[in-house]
Amino acid sequence: MFIDYYWIFSDECKMYVLFPPHSVMKAVVHRIAYGDWYAHGYTWIRREFDTWLLARLDQLIDGCLIDEPKTWKYIKRLVLNKKIVSILDIGAHIGGYSVVLGRRISGVAVEPMPDTFKILTYNILVNHSNIKALNMAVYDGATSTVKLCRSPYHSGADFISDEGDIEVPQTTLNDLWNKYGPFDLVKVDVEGAEDKIFTSTEIDPKYLVVEVRSRTWPLVRELISRSYRIVFVEKLIRSKKVFNVFLEHYIK
């Protein structure tokens, strides 16, 4: 059904199936009959809003949002209640948030790592998500590019470093807001560079989700000083010192 999108991966196409299964039972039957709806370390993840996400095995936790169930459930409820109709997903990975929500709302997903971005783009296409994907990093705007390092653990932990060997263009949060915004929700998950993203920003989305660790907690205090209140804090399951902070903007 989605064979038109198969060209995205060029020579890598042989590692992917042509289309996702459309229901759990059809998936089981298809797997038994053809044995080809996962292959070579890739699999399909069944998600809400009738979506399927393609993922490598090391991307399953991030694709299913197993690390952050409270954050996901809260955002999904806001979307269903029409409190959120647009999202800017910075550090979108394979689309665990943006691709799934893109079946109900519009938005922009930013993912800097090229191979992860390919999967994100594929997931947007096969799910017909109303999401625009950008292959770049969001940072402080001091230079035109940044370098990325691969995490030895999983692709959701790739990070910006001067010692990285992958160079990608960078943009700023202000530029994205001015070009594509405004957005009701801005989600930022950039493995410790969150404070750099909010340098000299002038935006005030209604909702913010920011991943923080010990070094970046001062950013939360800064956001509170800018008329945000903390709705909740969720500790990520895989880490003792990494948290999602959900904030809501209010008028004093």
PDB file of C-alpha atoms in Angstrom:
ATOM      1  CA  MET A   1       0.000   0.000   0.000  1.00  0.00           C
ATOM      2  CA  PHE A   2       2.830   2.399   0.854  1.00  0.00           C
ATOM      3  CA  ILE A   3       5.217   1.252  -1.842  1.00  0.00           C
ATOM      4  CA  ASP A   4       5.428   4.816  -3.247  1.00  0.00           C
ATOM      5  CA  TYR A   5       7.526   5.794  -0.251  1.00  0.00           C
ATOM      6  CA  TYR A   6       9.991   2.901  -0.519  1.00  0.00           C
ATOM      7  CA  TRP A   7      12.538   5.016  -2.423  1.00  0.00           C
ATOM      8  CA  ILE A   8      13.480   7.009   0.678  1.00  0.00           C
ATOM      9  CA  PHE A   9      16.016   4.453   1.833  1.00  0.00           C
ATOM     10  CA  SER A  10      17.677   3.766  -1.565  1.00  0.00           C
ATOM     11  CA  ASP A  11      20.088   0.834  -1.057  1.00  0.00           C
ATOM     12  CA  GLU A  12      18.878   0.393   2.495  1.00  0.00           C
ATOM     13  CA  CYS A  13      15.388  -0.477   1.259  1.00  0.00           C
ATOM     14  CA  LYS A  14      16.119  -4.178   1.437  1.00  0.00           C
ATOM     15  CA  MET A  15      16.169  -3.893   5.222  1.00  0.00           C
ATOM     16  CA  TYR A  16      12.611  -2.546   5.431  1.00  0.00           C
ATOM     17  CA  VAL A  17       9.213  -3.959   4.684  1.00  0.00           C
ATOM     18  CA  LEU A  18       6.978  -2.144   2.226  1.00  0.00           C
ATOM     19  CA  PHE A  19       4.111  -1.391   4.559  1.00  0.00           C
ATOM     20  CA  PRO A  20       3.055  -1.779   8.180  1.00  0.00           C
ATOM     21  CA  PRO A  21       0.310  -4.198   9.219  1.00  0.00           C
ATOM     22  CA  HIS A  22      -3.044  -2.489   9.786  1.00  0.00           C
ATOM     23  CA  SER A  23      -4.360  -4.334  12.826  1.00  0.00           C
ATOM     24  CA  VAL A  24      -2.951  -6.642  15.458  1.00  0.00           C
ATOM     25  CA  MET A  25      -4.672  -9.727  14.028  1.00  0.00           C
ATOM     26  CA  LYS A  26      -3.667  -8.876  10.471  1.00  0.00           C
ATOM     27  CA  ALA A  27      -0.152  -8.354  11.747  1.00  0.00           C
ATOM     28  CA  VAL A  28      -0.049 -11.836  13.250  1.00  0.00           C
ATOM     29  CA  VAL A  29      -1.464 -13.425  10.095  1.00  0.00           C
ATOM     30  CA  HIS A  30       0.911 -11.441   7.898  1.00  0.00           C
ATOM     31  CA  ARG A  31       3.902 -12.433  10.027  1.00  0.00           C
ATOM     32  CA  ILE A  32       2.984 -16.114   9.938  1.00  0.00           C
ATOM     33  CA  ALA A  33       2.205 -16.096   6.217  1.00  0.00           C
ATOM     34  CA  TYR A  34       5.072 -14.001   4.907  1.00  0.00           C
ATOM     35  CA  GLY A  35       7.582 -13.611   7.697  1.00  0.00           C
ATOM     36  CA  ASP A  36       8.553 -10.136   6.540  1.00  0.00           C
ATOM     37  CA  TRP A  37       6.951  -7.424   8.649  1.00  0.00           C
ATOM     38  CA  TYR A  38      10.125  -7.132  10.644  1.00  0.00           C
ATOM     39  CA  ALA A  39      13.592  -7.863   9.332  1.00  0.00           C
ATOM     40  CA  HIS A  40      17.278  -7.215   9.917  1.00  0.00           C
ATOM     41  CA  GLY A  41      16.882  -5.568  13.306  1.00  0.00           C
ATOM     42  CA  TYR A  42      13.806  -3.490  12.412  1.00  0.00           C
ATOM     43  CA  THR A  43      10.265  -3.908  13.645  1.00  0.00           C
ATOM     44  CA  TRP A  44       6.885  -2.169  13.649  1.00  0.00           C
ATOM     45  CA  ILE A  45       5.480  -0.576  16.806  1.00  0.00           C
ATOM     46  CA  ARG A  46       1.715  -0.305  17.156  1.00  0.00           C
ATOM     47  CA  ARG A  47       0.740   3.092  18.634  1.00  0.00           C
ATOM     48  CA  GLU A  48      -2.335   5.197  19.307  1.00  0.00           C
ATOM     49  CA  PHE A  49      -4.471   6.930  16.658  1.00  0.00           C
ATOM     50  CA  ASP A  50      -4.060   3.983  14.275  1.00  0.00           C
ATOM     51  CA  THR A  51      -0.336   4.525  13.776  1.00  0.00           C
ATOM     52  CA  TRP A  52       2.588   2.189  13.229  1.00  0.00           C
ATOM     53  CA  LEU A  53       6.177   3.278  13.817  1.00  0.00           C
ATOM     54  CA  LEU A  54       9.134   1.634  12.139  1.00  0.00           C
ATOM     55  CA  ALA A  55      12.026   1.269  14.592  1.00  0.00           C
ATOM     56  CA  ARG A  56      15.367  -0.384  15.080  1.00  0.00           C
ATOM     57  CA  LEU A  57      15.556  -2.637  18.101  1.00  0.00           C
ATOM     58  CA  ASP A  58      17.552  -0.007  20.021  1.00  0.00           C
ATOM     59  CA  GLN A  59      14.751   2.510  19.347  1.00  0.00           C
ATOM     60  CA  LEU A  60      11.870   0.522  20.813  1.00  0.00           C
ATOM     61  CA  ILE A  61      11.824   2.170  24.249  1.00  0.00           C
ATOM     62  CA  ASP A  62      11.826   5.661  22.758  1.00  0.00           C
ATOM     63  CA  GLY A  63       9.321   4.703  20.080  1.00  0.00           C
ATOM     64  CA  CYS A  64       6.897   3.312  22.666  1.00  0.00           C
ATOM     65  CA  LEU A  65       7.626   6.123  25.169  1.00  0.00           C
ATOM     66  CA  ILE A  66       8.112   3.495  27.866  1.00  0.00           C
ATOM     67  CA  ASP A  67      10.421   5.902  29.692  1.00  0.00           C
ATOM     68  CA  GLU A  68       7.804   8.638  30.094  1.00  0.00           C
ATOM     69  CA  PRO A  69       4.233   7.285  30.335  1.00  0.00           C
ATOM     70  CA  LYS A  70       2.878  10.140  32.467  1.00  0.00           C
ATOM     71  CA  THR A  71       4.099  12.817  30.058  1.00  0.00           C
ATOM     72  CA  TRP A  72       2.611  10.993  27.082  1.00  0.00           C
ATOM     73  CA  LYS A  73      -0.774  10.381  28.714  1.00  0.00           C
ATOM     74  CA  TYR A  74      -1.061  14.010  29.808  1.00  0.00           C
ATOM     75  CA  ILE A  75      -0.197  15.387  26.366  1.00  0.00           C
ATOM     76  CA  LYS A  76      -2.516  12.922  24.647  1.00  0.00           C
ATOM     77  CA  ARG A  77      -5.372  14.029  26.901  1.00  0.00           C
ATOM     78  CA  LEU A  78      -4.699  17.699  26.098  1.00  0.00           C
ATOM     79  CA  VAL A  79      -4.758  16.867  22.382  1.00  0.00           C
ATOM     80  CA  LEU A  80      -7.997  14.899  22.650  1.00  0.00           C
ATOM     81  CA  ASN A  81      -9.539  17.796  24.592  1.00  0.00           C
ATOM     82  CA  LYS A  82      -8.337  20.203  21.876  1.00  0.00           C
ATOM     83  CA  LYS A  83      -6.149  22.159  24.293  1.00  0.00           C
ATOM     84  CA  ILE A  84      -3.201  21.502  21.965  1.00  0.00           C
ATOM     85  CA  VAL A  85      -3.535  21.780  18.179  1.00  0.00           C
ATOM     86  CA  SER A  86       0.120  22.230  17.194  1.00  0.00           C
ATOM     87  CA  ILE A  87       3.487  20.895  18.353  1.00  0.00           C
ATOM     88  CA  LEU A  88       7.158  21.716  17.870  1.00  0.00           C
ATOM     89  CA  ASP A  89       9.066  18.530  18.674  1.00  0.00           C
ATOM     90  CA  ILE A  90      12.783  19.252  19.138  1.00  0.00           C
ATOM     91  CA  GLY A  91      14.719  16.010  19.313  1.00  0.00           C
ATOM     92  CA  ALA A  92      11.872  14.112  17.680  1.00  0.00           C
ATOM     93  CA  HIS A  93      13.787  10.817  17.253  1.00  0.00           C
ATOM     94  CA  ILE A  94      11.604   8.416  15.211  1.00  0.00           C
ATOM     95  CA  GLY A  95       8.376  10.256  16.026  1.00  0.00           C
ATOM     96  CA  GLY A  96       7.121   8.726  19.262  1.00  0.00           C
ATOM     97  CA  TYR A  97       5.349  11.997  19.997  1.00  0.00           C
ATOM     98  CA  SER A  98       5.075  13.979  16.775  1.00  0.00           C
ATOM     99  CA  VAL A  99       4.199  11.230  14.290  1.00  0.00           C
ATOM    100  CA  VAL A 100       1.480   9.791  16.515  1.00  0.00           C
ATOM    101  CA  LEU A 101       0.044  13.185  17.462  1.00  0.00           C
ATOM    102  CA  GLY A 102       0.287  14.242  13.821  1.00  0.00           C
ATOM    103  CA  ARG A 103      -2.799  12.136  13.143  1.00  0.00           C
ATOM    104  CA  ARG A 104      -4.764  14.668  15.197  1.00  0.00           C
ATOM    105  CA  ILE A 105      -2.799  17.933  15.112  1.00  0.00           C
ATOM    106  CA  SER A 106      -0.162  19.694  13.012  1.00  0.00           C
ATOM    107  CA  GLY A 107       3.446  20.390  13.820  1.00  0.00           C
ATOM    108  CA  VAL A 108       7.154  20.379  13.103  1.00  0.00           C
ATOM    109  CA  ALA A 109       9.554  17.598  14.109  1.00  0.00           C
ATOM    110  CA  VAL A 110      13.274  18.370  14.292  1.00  0.00           C
ATOM    111  CA  GLU A 111      15.798  15.506  14.345  1.00  0.00           C
ATOM    112  CA  PRO A 112      19.509  16.104  13.668  1.00  0.00           C
ATOM    113  CA  MET A 113      20.913  12.556  13.350  1.00  0.00           C
ATOM    114  CA  PRO A 114      20.687  11.630   9.624  1.00  0.00           C
ATOM    115  CA  ASP A 115      19.876   7.921   9.948  1.00  0.00           C
ATOM    116  CA  THR A 116      17.280   8.504  12.654  1.00  0.00           C
ATOM    117  CA  PHE A 117      15.809  11.286  10.528  1.00  0.00           C
ATOM    118  CA  LYS A 118      15.290   8.842   7.648  1.00  0.00           C
ATOM    119  CA  ILE A 119      13.145   6.646   9.859  1.00  0.00           C
ATOM    120  CA  LEU A 120      11.269   9.686  11.205  1.00  0.00           C
ATOM    121  CA  THR A 121      10.499  10.792   7.646  1.00  0.00           C
ATOM    122  CA  TYR A 122       9.342   7.310   6.689  1.00  0.00           C
ATOM    123  CA  ASN A 123       7.062   7.126   9.728  1.00  0.00           C
ATOM    124  CA  ILE A 124       5.501  10.481   8.859  1.00  0.00           C
ATOM    125  CA  LEU A 125       4.799   9.345   5.309  1.00  0.00           C
ATOM    126  CA  VAL A 126       3.341   5.924   6.029  1.00  0.00           C
ATOM    127  CA  ASN A 127       1.079   7.317   8.743  1.00  0.00           C
ATOM    128  CA  HIS A 128       0.021  10.403   6.776  1.00  0.00           C
ATOM    129  CA  SER A 129       0.900  12.527   9.798  1.00  0.00           C
ATOM    130  CA  ASN A 130       0.430  16.280   9.482  1.00  0.00           C
ATOM    131  CA  ILE A 131       4.052  16.888  10.472  1.00  0.00           C
ATOM    132  CA  LYS A 132       6.910  18.675   8.722  1.00  0.00           C
ATOM    133  CA  ALA A 133      10.307  17.069   9.397  1.00  0.00           C
ATOM    134  CA  LEU A 134      13.565  19.041   9.555  1.00  0.00           C
ATOM    135  CA  ASN A 135      17.003  17.408   9.534  1.00  0.00           C
ATOM    136  CA  MET A 136      18.956  19.869  11.674  1.00  0.00           C
ATOM    137  CA  ALA A 137      19.929  20.640  15.238  1.00  0.00           C
ATOM    138  CA  VAL A 138      18.374  23.334  17.400  1.00  0.00           C
ATOM    139  CA  TYR A 139      21.026  25.123  19.435  1.00  0.00           C
ATOM    140  CA  ASP A 140      22.244  28.615  20.350  1.00  0.00           C
ATOM    141  CA  GLY A 141      22.829  29.910  16.798  1.00  0.00           C
ATOM    142  CA  ALA A 142      26.471  30.802  17.436  1.00  0.00           C
ATOM    143  CA  THR A 143      27.597  28.856  14.337  1.00  0.00           C
ATOM    144  CA  SER A 144      25.905  27.572  11.196  1.00  0.00           C
ATOM    145  CA  THR A 145      26.555  23.906  12.050  1.00  0.00           C
ATOM    146  CA  VAL A 146      27.094  21.653  15.059  1.00  0.00           C
ATOM    147  CA  LYS A 147      28.739  18.251  15.501  1.00  0.00           C
ATOM    148  CA  LEU A 148      26.981  15.175  16.835  1.00  0.00           C
ATOM    149  CA  CYS A 149      28.287  12.176  18.771  1.00  0.00           C
ATOM    150  CA  ARG A 150      26.588   8.804  18.774  1.00  0.00           C
ATOM    151  CA  SER A 151      25.622   7.398  22.135  1.00  0.00           C
ATOM    152  CA  PRO A 152      27.081   3.944  22.891  1.00  0.00           C
ATOM    153  CA  TYR A 153      23.745   3.008  24.447  1.00  0.00           C
ATOM    154  CA  HIS A 154      20.901   3.923  22.081  1.00  0.00           C
ATOM    155  CA  SER A 155      20.052   6.436  19.366  1.00  0.00           C
ATOM    156  CA  GLY A 156      17.765   8.399  21.662  1.00  0.00           C
ATOM    157  CA  ALA A 157      20.852   9.514  23.582  1.00  0.00           C
ATOM    158  CA  ASP A 158      22.932  10.903  20.675  1.00  0.00           C
ATOM    159  CA  PHE A 159      24.251  14.325  21.645  1.00  0.00           C
ATOM    160  CA  ILE A 160      25.936  17.548  20.480  1.00  0.00           C
ATOM    161  CA  SER A 161      29.699  17.714  21.046  1.00  0.00           C
ATOM    162  CA  ASP A 162      32.681  19.478  19.488  1.00  0.00           C
ATOM    163  CA  GLU A 163      34.293  16.034  19.330  1.00  0.00           C
ATOM    164  CA  GLY A 164      31.506  14.601  17.196  1.00  0.00           C
ATOM    165  CA  ASP A 165      32.124  13.254  13.701  1.00  0.00           C
ATOM    166  CA  ILE A 166      28.698  14.037  12.209  1.00  0.00           C
ATOM    167  CA  GLU A 167      28.134  17.659  11.198  1.00  0.00           C
ATOM    168  CA  VAL A 168      24.630  19.025  10.634  1.00  0.00           C
ATOM    169  CA  PRO A 169      23.127  22.496  10.140  1.00  0.00           C
ATOM    170  CA  GLN A 170      21.733  24.234  13.173  1.00  0.00           C
ATOM    171  CA  THR A 171      18.898  26.665  13.751  1.00  0.00           C
ATOM    172  CA  THR A 172      17.423  28.389  16.789  1.00  0.00           C
ATOM    173  CA  LEU A 173      14.147  28.115  18.622  1.00  0.00           C
ATOM    174  CA  ASN A 174      13.324  31.706  17.716  1.00  0.00           C
ATOM    175  CA  ASP A 175      13.884  31.004  14.014  1.00  0.00           C
ATOM    176  CA  LEU A 176      11.634  27.942  14.074  1.00  0.00           C
ATOM    177  CA  TRP A 177       8.930  29.841  15.916  1.00  0.00           C
ATOM    178  CA  ASN A 178       9.064  32.770  13.523  1.00  0.00           C
ATOM    179  CA  LYS A 179       9.041  30.559  10.419  1.00  0.00           C
ATOM    180  CA  TYR A 180       6.609  27.802  11.390  1.00  0.00           C
ATOM    181  CA  GLY A 181       4.896  28.888  14.621  1.00  0.00           C
ATOM    182  CA  PRO A 182       3.251  29.662  16.820  1.00  0.00           C
ATOM    183  CA  PHE A 183       2.894  26.302  18.580  1.00  0.00           C
ATOM    184  CA  ASP A 184       0.738  25.312  21.541  1.00  0.00           C
ATOM    185  CA  LEU A 185       3.302  22.778  22.753  1.00  0.00           C
ATOM    186  CA  VAL A 186       7.085  22.835  22.486  1.00  0.00           C
ATOM    187  CA  LYS A 187       8.836  19.617  23.513  1.00  0.00           C
ATOM    188  CA  VAL A 188      12.611  19.723  23.976  1.00  0.00           C
ATOM    189  CA  ASP A 189      14.711  16.566  24.388  1.00  0.00           C
ATOM    190  CA  VAL A 190      18.296  17.215  23.330  1.00  0.00           C
ATOM    191  CA  GLU A 191      20.408  15.275  25.832  1.00  0.00           C
ATOM    192  CA  GLY A 192      21.708  18.075  28.014  1.00  0.00           C
ATOM    193  CA  ALA A 193      21.681  20.986  25.556  1.00  0.00           C
ATOM    194  CA  GLU A 194      18.265  22.283  26.584  1.00  0.00           C
ATOM    195  CA  ASP A 195      19.687  25.410  28.215  1.00  0.00           C
ATOM    196  CA  LYS A 196      21.473  26.350  24.974  1.00  0.00           C
ATOM    197  CA  ILE A 197      18.204  26.147  23.069  1.00  0.00           C
ATOM    198  CA  PHE A 198      16.484  28.640  25.349  1.00  0.00           C
ATOM    199  CA  THR A 199      19.303  31.182  25.120  1.00  0.00           C
ATOM    200  CA  SER A 200      17.787  34.573  24.241  1.00  0.00           C
ATOM    201  CA  THR A 201      14.425  33.086  23.254  1.00  0.00           C
ATOM    202  CA  GLU A 202      11.377  35.300  23.125  1.00  0.00           C
ATOM    203  CA  ILE A 203       8.686  32.678  22.683  1.00  0.00           C
ATOM    204  CA  ASP A 204       5.936  31.766  25.135  1.00  0.00           C
ATOM    205  CA  PRO A 205       4.069  28.608  24.082  1.00  0.00           C
ATOM    206  CA  LYS A 206       1.184  27.607  26.297  1.00  0.00           C
ATOM    207  CA  TYR A 207       2.875  24.319  27.210  1.00  0.00           C
ATOM    208  CA  LEU A 208       6.511  23.240  27.472  1.00  0.00           C
ATOM    209  CA  VAL A 209       8.022  19.813  28.043  1.00  0.00           C
ATOM    210  CA  VAL A 210      11.726  20.008  28.815  1.00  0.00           C
ATOM    211  CA  GLU A 211      14.017  17.106  29.626  1.00  0.00           C
ATOM    212  CA  VAL A 212      16.373  18.166  32.410  1.00  0.00           C
ATOM    213  CA  ARG A 213      19.250  16.755  34.423  1.00  0.00           C
ATOM    214  CA  SER A 214      21.295  18.179  37.295  1.00  0.00           C
ATOM    215  CA  ARG A 215      23.218  20.609  35.083  1.00  0.00           C
ATOM    216  CA  THR A 216      20.139  22.029  33.379  1.00  0.00           C
ATOM    217  CA  TRP A 217      17.787  22.481  36.362  1.00  0.00           C
ATOM    218  CA  PRO A 218      18.609  26.235  36.429  1.00  0.00           C
ATOM    219  CA  LEU A 219      16.726  26.443  33.123  1.00  0.00           C
ATOM    220  CA  VAL A 220      13.529  25.451  34.921  1.00  0.00           C
ATOM    221  CA  ARG A 221      14.003  28.262  37.433  1.00  0.00           C
ATOM    222  CA  GLU A 222      14.491  30.664  34.541  1.00  0.00           C
ATOM    223  CA  LEU A 223      11.273  29.480  32.889  1.00  0.00           C
ATOM    224  CA  ILE A 224       9.376  29.925  36.150  1.00  0.00           C
ATOM    225  CA  SER A 225      10.613  33.517  36.259  1.00  0.00           C
ATOM    226  CA  ARG A 226       9.093  33.929  32.784  1.00  0.00           C
ATOM    227  CA  SER A 227       5.539  33.154  33.958  1.00  0.00           C
ATOM    228  CA  TYR A 228       5.610  29.365  33.708  1.00  0.00           C
ATOM    229  CA  ARG A 229       4.416  27.028  36.423  1.00  0.00           C
ATOM    230  CA  ILE A 230       5.377  23.385  36.871  1.00  0.00           C
ATOM    231  CA  VAL A 231       2.443  21.054  36.264  1.00  0.00           C
ATOM    232  CA  PHE A 232       4.402  17.891  37.095  1.00  0.00           C
ATOM    233  CA  VAL A 233       7.861  16.332  37.035  1.00  0.00           C
ATOM    234  CA  GLU A 234       8.370  12.776  35.770  1.00  0.00           C
ATOM    235  CA  LYS A 235      11.551  10.793  36.348  1.00  0.00           C
ATOM    236  CA  LEU A 236      12.540   8.835  33.252  1.00  0.00           C
ATOM    237  CA  ILE A 237      12.522   5.118  33.968  1.00  0.00           C
ATOM    238  CA  ARG A 238      15.951   4.387  32.474  1.00  0.00           C
ATOM    239  CA  SER A 239      17.766   7.096  34.398  1.00  0.00           C
ATOM    240  CA  LYS A 240      18.004   8.117  38.036  1.00  0.00           C
ATOM    241  CA  LYS A 241      18.847  11.739  37.283  1.00  0.00           C
ATOM    242  CA  VAL A 242      16.902  12.667  34.143  1.00  0.00           C
ATOM    243  CA  PHE A 243      13.401  14.144  34.332  1.00  0.00           C
ATOM    244  CA  ASN A 244      10.654  15.496  32.123  1.00  0.00           C
ATOM    245  CA  VAL A 245       9.348  18.802  33.434  1.00  0.00           C
ATOM    246  CA  PHE A 246       5.922  19.777  32.118  1.00  0.00           C
ATOM    247  CA  LEU A 247       5.265  23.524  32.357  1.00  0.00           C
ATOM    248  CA  GLU A 248       2.255  25.693  31.602  1.00  0.00           C
ATOM    249  CA  HIS A 249       2.389  29.389  30.780  1.00  0.00           C
ATOM    250  CA  TYR A 250       0.129  31.707  32.731  1.00  0.00           C
ATOM    251  CA  ILE A 251      -0.600  35.423  32.788  1.00  0.00           C
ATOM    252  CA  LYS A 252       0.319  37.130  36.040  1.00  0.00           C
TER     253      LYS A 252
END
